[in-house]
Amino acid sequence: MIDLNDLLEQVWPIAAQQALATEAVGLKHALGRVLAQDVFAELNVPQHDNSGMDGYAVRSAEIQANNRFQVSQRVPAGTSPQALQPGTVARIFTGAPIPPGADCVVMQEDVVVNEDATVTFTALPRPGQWIRRAGEDISTGQVVLAKGTRLDAVHLGLLASIGVATVAVARRLKVGVMVTGSELQNPGQHLQPGQIYNSNEYVWCGLLETMNAVVRSVGVVPDNFQATCAALESLADCDAVISSGGVSVGEEDHVKPAIEKVGQLRSWKVAMKPGKPIAFGHIDRQGGGQSWFFGLPGNPVSSAVAFQLIVKPFLGLLEGQREGEVDWRLRVRKVQAAFDWLVPDSRREEFLRVDVQSNSASLFANQSSGVLTSLARTSGLVRLAKGQQVKTGDWVDYVSYQDLMK
Ligand code: AMP
Ligand code: MG
């Protein structure tokens, strides 16, 4: 058996060494894609000192209570002001550039407009108030987003704010999916005696789509050596292939021998619960090259957890996703157990499905690896060491599904 951490340290670096081809895409098509280059700012944001309020731009030293000031210019956003004439003030609006000479803005709530159109200030201003400084958000030359960032909606806004219209990103990953099991029937079909519905394909395809992968699924493959080899070969042009079920050593488990035939196999029993047998390797392509392969267990919870813990980060690394230094450990934080538990096995660590509300982790009652509701009704996994004893109130390691999907 191999510890999960050791497995991750062996498998992830393989993906980190690869460099995927890149392509230029418009910002509106860049959501979820991984940046292939650092993006530098070629301008300051904001470009000019500008007003943070609707009000009056003034020379603060000139302002005294009860004095009347002429309004010498009007500066709406999108215009370019004149220098402020001494002894006068400028009407100004949020976002408009500060006229040269003015050193602060008085908000209009602190100003009375007299009948003769002069203005009187009811509060004395501080120099600098309500001015948003040029470059206070982003300054010219700064790296705004680093290579390896997976772009979210705010990142797109940030790029737009510096005028970037297209970015270089890794091309989309092509990921093949197959689910093995002669008992599997697809939703929408009638179940024959002994059949169950195929759910793994839907979990994986959904997760892969949220990662922007191009998914090619061949669906259900019966438990048969030839059919398994044929399915694997048909997916060989993908960057990676994921298959569920059939990775144990029973007579009906054909995935490992099939991989040995069509490529190369490394397999492990991972010292974790749920989801211990995992096959890894590659499928050889006819014209040369290879596709990475993961064979995960068929149990719905094991397959989803193994996907999130092992495969998803691997695919992210293949795409070039990085967060500064690559962190091989899982992003855990501490939460307080609202349950008692003893990890029954002294050789395997255990991941428990829990729901965390304000740092308190409640255990989902049924922890069987076949129970998909245990994933649907929880927020993440508590990670317990081999043989660990937990008492209510103990602080334990927790990794949220949300963090796993980042
Ligand atoms: P296996 O790893 O092939 O021994 O499968 C373990 C368990 O997971 C069995 O009860 C299977 O029926 C179930 N299973 C396998 N594949 C799927 C799937 N695609 N969807 C739902 N359950 C599955
Ligand atoms: Mg099976």
mmCIF file of C-alpha atoms in Angstrom, residues 159-375:
data_model
loop_
_atom_site.group_PDB
_atom_site.id
_atom_site.type_symbol
_atom_site.label_atom_id
_atom_site.label_comp_id
_atom_site.label_asym_id
_atom_site.label_seq_id
_atom_site.Cartn_x
_atom_site.Cartn_y
_atom_site.Cartn_z
ATOM 1 C CA LEU A 159 -7.447 42.319 -17.347
ATOM 2 C CA ALA A 160 -10.138 44.503 -18.900
ATOM 3 C CA SER A 161 -9.214 47.317 -16.490
ATOM 4 C CA ILE A 162 -5.722 47.478 -17.996
ATOM 5 C CA GLY A 163 -7.064 47.338 -21.530
ATOM 6 C CA VAL A 164 -6.046 43.747 -22.307
ATOM 7 C CA ALA A 165 -8.378 42.294 -24.955
ATOM 8 C CA THR A 166 -6.780 38.898 -25.609
ATOM 9 C CA VAL A 167 -4.645 36.607 -23.460
ATOM 10 C CA ALA A 168 -2.410 33.608 -24.100
ATOM 11 C CA VAL A 169 -3.821 30.549 -22.354
ATOM 12 C CA ALA A 170 -3.103 26.821 -22.406
ATOM 13 C CA ARG A 171 -5.221 25.061 -24.986
ATOM 14 C CA ARG A 172 -8.179 23.180 -23.534
ATOM 15 C CA LEU A 173 -7.414 19.710 -22.226
ATOM 16 C CA LYS A 174 -9.051 16.810 -24.002
ATOM 17 C CA VAL A 175 -10.175 14.284 -21.408
ATOM 18 C CA GLY A 176 -11.607 10.851 -22.196
ATOM 19 C CA VAL A 177 -14.114 9.198 -19.863
ATOM 20 C CA MET A 178 -15.294 5.581 -19.674
ATOM 21 C CA VAL A 179 -17.246 3.733 -16.993
ATOM 22 C CA THR A 180 -16.871 -0.017 -16.789
ATOM 23 C CA GLY A 181 -19.488 -2.399 -15.443
ATOM 24 C CA SER A 182 -21.889 -4.846 -17.087
ATOM 25 C CA GLU A 183 -24.443 -3.930 -14.405
ATOM 26 C CA LEU A 184 -24.619 -0.286 -15.534
ATOM 27 C CA GLN A 185 -27.636 1.196 -17.256
ATOM 28 C CA ASN A 186 -28.000 4.817 -18.348
ATOM 29 C CA PRO A 187 -30.627 7.125 -16.876
ATOM 30 C CA GLY A 188 -33.670 7.277 -19.148
ATOM 31 C CA GLN A 189 -33.537 3.502 -19.725
ATOM 32 C CA HIS A 190 -35.450 0.802 -17.830
ATOM 33 C CA LEU A 191 -33.455 -1.074 -15.224
ATOM 34 C CA GLN A 192 -33.335 -4.828 -15.890
ATOM 35 C CA PRO A 193 -33.017 -7.100 -12.837
ATOM 36 C CA GLY A 194 -29.547 -6.698 -11.316
ATOM 37 C CA GLN A 195 -28.782 -3.436 -13.099
ATOM 38 C CA ILE A 196 -27.985 -0.079 -11.481
ATOM 39 C CA TYR A 197 -27.832 3.382 -12.952
ATOM 40 C CA ASN A 198 -24.500 4.763 -14.066
ATOM 41 C CA SER A 199 -23.860 7.896 -12.015
ATOM 42 C CA ASN A 200 -20.051 8.223 -12.068
ATOM 43 C CA GLU A 201 -19.996 9.425 -15.659
ATOM 44 C CA TYR A 202 -22.259 12.337 -14.748
ATOM 45 C CA VAL A 203 -20.194 13.393 -11.732
ATOM 46 C CA TRP A 204 -16.949 13.321 -13.687
ATOM 47 C CA CYS A 205 -18.265 14.961 -16.838
ATOM 48 C CA GLY A 206 -19.790 17.699 -14.690
ATOM 49 C CA LEU A 207 -16.547 18.279 -12.804
ATOM 50 C CA LEU A 208 -14.559 18.261 -16.048
ATOM 51 C CA GLU A 209 -16.888 20.757 -17.667
ATOM 52 C CA THR A 210 -16.455 23.142 -14.751
ATOM 53 C CA MET A 211 -12.718 22.874 -15.507
ATOM 54 C CA ASN A 212 -13.308 23.782 -19.153
ATOM 55 C CA ALA A 213 -12.005 20.459 -20.443
ATOM 56 C CA VAL A 214 -13.154 19.093 -23.769
ATOM 57 C CA VAL A 215 -14.788 15.867 -22.581
ATOM 58 C CA ARG A 216 -15.106 12.799 -24.743
ATOM 59 C CA SER A 217 -17.073 10.043 -23.041
ATOM 60 C CA VAL A 218 -17.593 6.588 -24.490
ATOM 61 C CA GLY A 219 -20.043 5.866 -21.642
ATOM 62 C CA VAL A 220 -20.627 2.362 -20.331
ATOM 63 C CA VAL A 221 -18.149 -0.379 -21.232
ATOM 64 C CA PRO A 222 -19.096 -3.958 -20.325
ATOM 65 C CA ASP A 223 -16.813 -6.055 -18.098
ATOM 66 C CA ASN A 224 -14.958 -7.730 -20.917
ATOM 67 C CA PHE A 225 -11.264 -7.581 -21.806
ATOM 68 C CA GLN A 226 -11.688 -6.876 -25.543
ATOM 69 C CA ALA A 227 -14.313 -4.175 -25.026
ATOM 70 C CA THR A 228 -12.119 -2.525 -22.383
ATOM 71 C CA CYS A 229 -9.055 -2.510 -24.677
ATOM 72 C CA ALA A 230 -11.136 -1.125 -27.561
ATOM 73 C CA ALA A 231 -12.584 1.654 -25.399
ATOM 74 C CA LEU A 232 -9.116 2.635 -24.134
ATOM 75 C CA GLU A 233 -7.668 2.686 -27.646
ATOM 76 C CA SER A 234 -10.560 4.788 -28.934
ATOM 77 C CA LEU A 235 -9.676 7.449 -26.347
ATOM 78 C CA ALA A 236 -5.903 7.355 -26.901
ATOM 79 C CA ASP A 237 -5.771 10.751 -28.628
ATOM 80 C CA CYS A 238 -7.011 12.490 -25.454
ATOM 81 C CA ASP A 239 -4.521 14.163 -23.112
ATOM 82 C CA ALA A 240 -5.814 11.997 -20.277
ATOM 83 C CA VAL A 241 -8.343 9.202 -19.870
ATOM 84 C CA ILE A 242 -10.284 8.366 -16.725
ATOM 85 C CA SER A 243 -12.097 5.102 -16.210
ATOM 86 C CA SER A 244 -14.237 3.931 -13.311
ATOM 87 C CA GLY A 245 -14.643 0.432 -11.941
ATOM 88 C CA GLY A 246 -12.901 -2.822 -12.719
ATOM 89 C CA VAL A 247 -9.574 -1.935 -11.060
ATOM 90 C CA SER A 248 -9.622 -4.620 -8.370
ATOM 91 C CA VAL A 249 -8.202 -8.064 -8.975
ATOM 92 C CA GLY A 250 -11.459 -9.993 -9.413
ATOM 93 C CA GLU A 251 -12.301 -12.094 -12.476
ATOM 94 C CA GLU A 252 -14.599 -9.324 -13.704
ATOM 95 C CA ASP A 253 -11.941 -6.604 -13.369
ATOM 96 C CA HIS A 254 -10.324 -6.029 -16.759
ATOM 97 C CA VAL A 255 -8.946 -2.511 -16.591
ATOM 98 C CA LYS A 256 -5.446 -3.316 -15.365
ATOM 99 C CA PRO A 257 -4.731 -6.136 -17.836
ATOM 100 C CA ALA A 258 -6.202 -3.975 -20.622
ATOM 101 C CA ILE A 259 -3.877 -1.058 -19.796
ATOM 102 C CA GLU A 260 -0.931 -3.448 -19.770
ATOM 103 C CA LYS A 261 -1.925 -4.481 -23.284
ATOM 104 C CA VAL A 262 -2.517 -1.020 -24.786
ATOM 105 C CA GLY A 263 0.082 0.953 -22.836
ATOM 106 C CA GLN A 264 1.826 0.809 -19.512
ATOM 107 C CA LEU A 265 0.464 0.304 -16.024
ATOM 108 C CA ARG A 266 1.517 1.395 -12.576
ATOM 109 C CA SER A 267 -1.003 0.484 -9.952
ATOM 110 C CA TRP A 268 -1.284 1.063 -6.273
ATOM 111 C CA LYS A 269 -3.411 0.249 -3.352
ATOM 112 C CA VAL A 270 -3.720 3.651 -1.755
ATOM 113 C CA ALA A 271 -3.747 3.556 2.029
ATOM 114 C CA MET A 272 -6.959 5.539 2.302
ATOM 115 C CA LYS A 273 -10.643 5.030 2.791
ATOM 116 C CA PRO A 274 -12.698 5.443 0.667
ATOM 117 C CA GLY A 275 -11.156 4.457 -2.619
ATOM 118 C CA LYS A 276 -8.076 2.296 -2.335
ATOM 119 C CA PRO A 277 -7.335 0.625 -5.673
ATOM 120 C CA ILE A 278 -6.058 3.132 -8.209
ATOM 121 C CA ALA A 279 -4.452 2.420 -11.543
ATOM 122 C CA PHE A 280 -2.219 4.930 -13.274
ATOM 123 C CA GLY A 281 -0.283 4.696 -16.488
ATOM 124 C CA HIS A 282 -0.598 5.613 -20.093
ATOM 125 C CA ILE A 283 -2.192 4.470 -23.326
ATOM 126 C CA ASP A 284 0.086 4.398 -26.383
ATOM 127 C CA ARG A 285 -1.193 6.204 -29.468
ATOM 128 C CA GLN A 286 -0.910 4.476 -32.812
ATOM 129 C CA GLY A 287 1.050 7.291 -34.449
ATOM 130 C CA GLY A 288 3.277 7.823 -31.376
ATOM 131 C CA GLY A 289 2.695 9.753 -28.189
ATOM 132 C CA GLN A 290 0.587 8.728 -25.261
ATOM 133 C CA SER A 291 -2.402 9.593 -23.138
ATOM 134 C CA TRP A 292 -2.214 9.621 -19.345
ATOM 135 C CA PHE A 293 -4.545 7.118 -17.726
ATOM 136 C CA PHE A 294 -6.292 6.949 -14.353
ATOM 137 C CA GLY A 295 -8.372 3.917 -13.367
ATOM 138 C CA LEU A 296 -10.461 4.805 -10.317
ATOM 139 C CA PRO A 297 -12.712 2.562 -8.236
ATOM 140 C CA GLY A 298 -16.367 2.199 -9.238
ATOM 141 C CA ASN A 299 -17.990 3.063 -5.935
ATOM 142 C CA PRO A 300 -19.600 6.454 -6.489
ATOM 143 C CA VAL A 301 -18.055 8.128 -3.438
ATOM 144 C CA SER A 302 -14.607 6.583 -3.965
ATOM 145 C CA SER A 303 -14.608 7.587 -7.610
ATOM 146 C CA ALA A 304 -15.656 11.178 -6.898
ATOM 147 C CA VAL A 305 -13.218 11.605 -3.990
ATOM 148 C CA ALA A 306 -10.305 10.051 -5.897
ATOM 149 C CA PHE A 307 -11.109 12.293 -8.850
ATOM 150 C CA GLN A 308 -11.056 15.413 -6.717
ATOM 151 C CA LEU A 309 -7.998 14.514 -4.640
ATOM 152 C CA ILE A 310 -5.783 12.990 -7.313
ATOM 153 C CA VAL A 311 -6.969 13.525 -10.881
ATOM 154 C CA LYS A 312 -8.266 17.071 -10.772
ATOM 155 C CA PRO A 313 -4.983 18.572 -9.525
ATOM 156 C CA PHE A 314 -3.101 16.430 -12.078
ATOM 157 C CA LEU A 315 -5.219 17.862 -14.894
ATOM 158 C CA GLY A 316 -4.740 21.383 -13.526
ATOM 159 C CA LEU A 317 -0.970 20.889 -13.522
ATOM 160 C CA LEU A 318 -1.104 19.537 -17.093
ATOM 161 C CA GLU A 319 -2.814 22.774 -18.067
ATOM 162 C CA GLY A 320 -0.022 24.701 -16.367
ATOM 163 C CA GLN A 321 -2.066 25.801 -13.369
ATOM 164 C CA ARG A 322 0.217 27.004 -10.565
ATOM 165 C CA GLU A 323 -0.174 29.028 -7.424
ATOM 166 C CA GLY A 324 3.288 30.467 -6.971
ATOM 167 C CA GLU A 325 5.276 27.501 -5.743
ATOM 168 C CA VAL A 326 3.487 24.248 -6.455
ATOM 169 C CA ASP A 327 2.114 22.904 -3.196
ATOM 170 C CA TRP A 328 1.983 19.127 -3.238
ATOM 171 C CA ARG A 329 -0.092 18.949 -0.102
ATOM 172 C CA LEU A 330 -3.850 19.294 -0.027
ATOM 173 C CA ARG A 331 -5.201 22.607 1.185
ATOM 174 C CA VAL A 332 -6.385 21.636 4.641
ATOM 175 C CA ARG A 333 -7.635 23.858 7.413
ATOM 176 C CA LYS A 334 -8.594 23.037 10.979
ATOM 177 C CA VAL A 335 -12.204 22.547 12.041
ATOM 178 C CA GLN A 336 -13.692 21.278 15.276
ATOM 179 C CA ALA A 337 -15.219 17.793 15.252
ATOM 180 C CA ALA A 338 -18.836 17.637 16.434
ATOM 181 C CA PHE A 339 -18.548 13.843 16.610
ATOM 182 C CA ASP A 340 -16.538 10.996 18.106
ATOM 183 C CA TRP A 341 -14.712 8.658 15.748
ATOM 184 C CA LEU A 342 -12.018 6.039 15.712
ATOM 185 C CA VAL A 343 -10.316 5.301 12.390
ATOM 186 C CA PRO A 344 -10.774 1.539 12.431
ATOM 187 C CA ASP A 345 -7.751 0.704 10.304
ATOM 188 C CA SER A 346 -4.217 1.273 11.568
ATOM 189 C CA ARG A 347 -2.870 1.075 7.980
ATOM 190 C CA ARG A 348 -5.212 3.448 6.148
ATOM 191 C CA GLU A 349 -6.063 7.099 6.635
ATOM 192 C CA GLU A 350 -9.710 8.002 6.364
ATOM 193 C CA PHE A 351 -11.664 10.782 4.671
ATOM 194 C CA LEU A 352 -15.039 11.409 6.317
ATOM 195 C CA ARG A 353 -17.835 13.375 4.645
ATOM 196 C CA VAL A 354 -18.824 16.241 6.917
ATOM 197 C CA ASP A 355 -20.838 19.420 6.800
ATOM 198 C CA VAL A 356 -18.950 22.394 8.231
ATOM 199 C CA GLN A 357 -20.841 25.370 9.635
ATOM 200 C CA SER A 358 -18.801 28.064 11.404
ATOM 201 C CA ASN A 359 -15.825 25.736 11.922
ATOM 202 C CA SER A 360 -17.879 22.932 13.437
ATOM 203 C CA ALA A 361 -17.891 19.666 11.472
ATOM 204 C CA SER A 362 -20.987 17.442 11.655
ATOM 205 C CA LEU A 363 -20.545 13.895 10.464
ATOM 206 C CA PHE A 364 -22.850 12.577 7.720
ATOM 207 C CA ALA A 365 -24.522 9.519 9.251
ATOM 208 C CA ASN A 366 -23.847 7.015 6.456
ATOM 209 C CA GLN A 367 -20.156 6.935 5.499
ATOM 210 C CA SER A 368 -20.450 3.967 3.120
ATOM 211 C CA SER A 369 -18.510 4.548 -0.095
ATOM 212 C CA GLY A 370 -21.577 3.648 -2.150
ATOM 213 C CA VAL A 371 -23.766 6.444 -0.768
ATOM 214 C CA LEU A 372 -23.729 9.420 -3.107
ATOM 215 C CA THR A 373 -26.040 11.474 -0.863
ATOM 216 C CA SER A 374 -23.111 11.593 1.566
ATOM 217 C CA LEU A 375 -21.312 13.832 -0.959
#
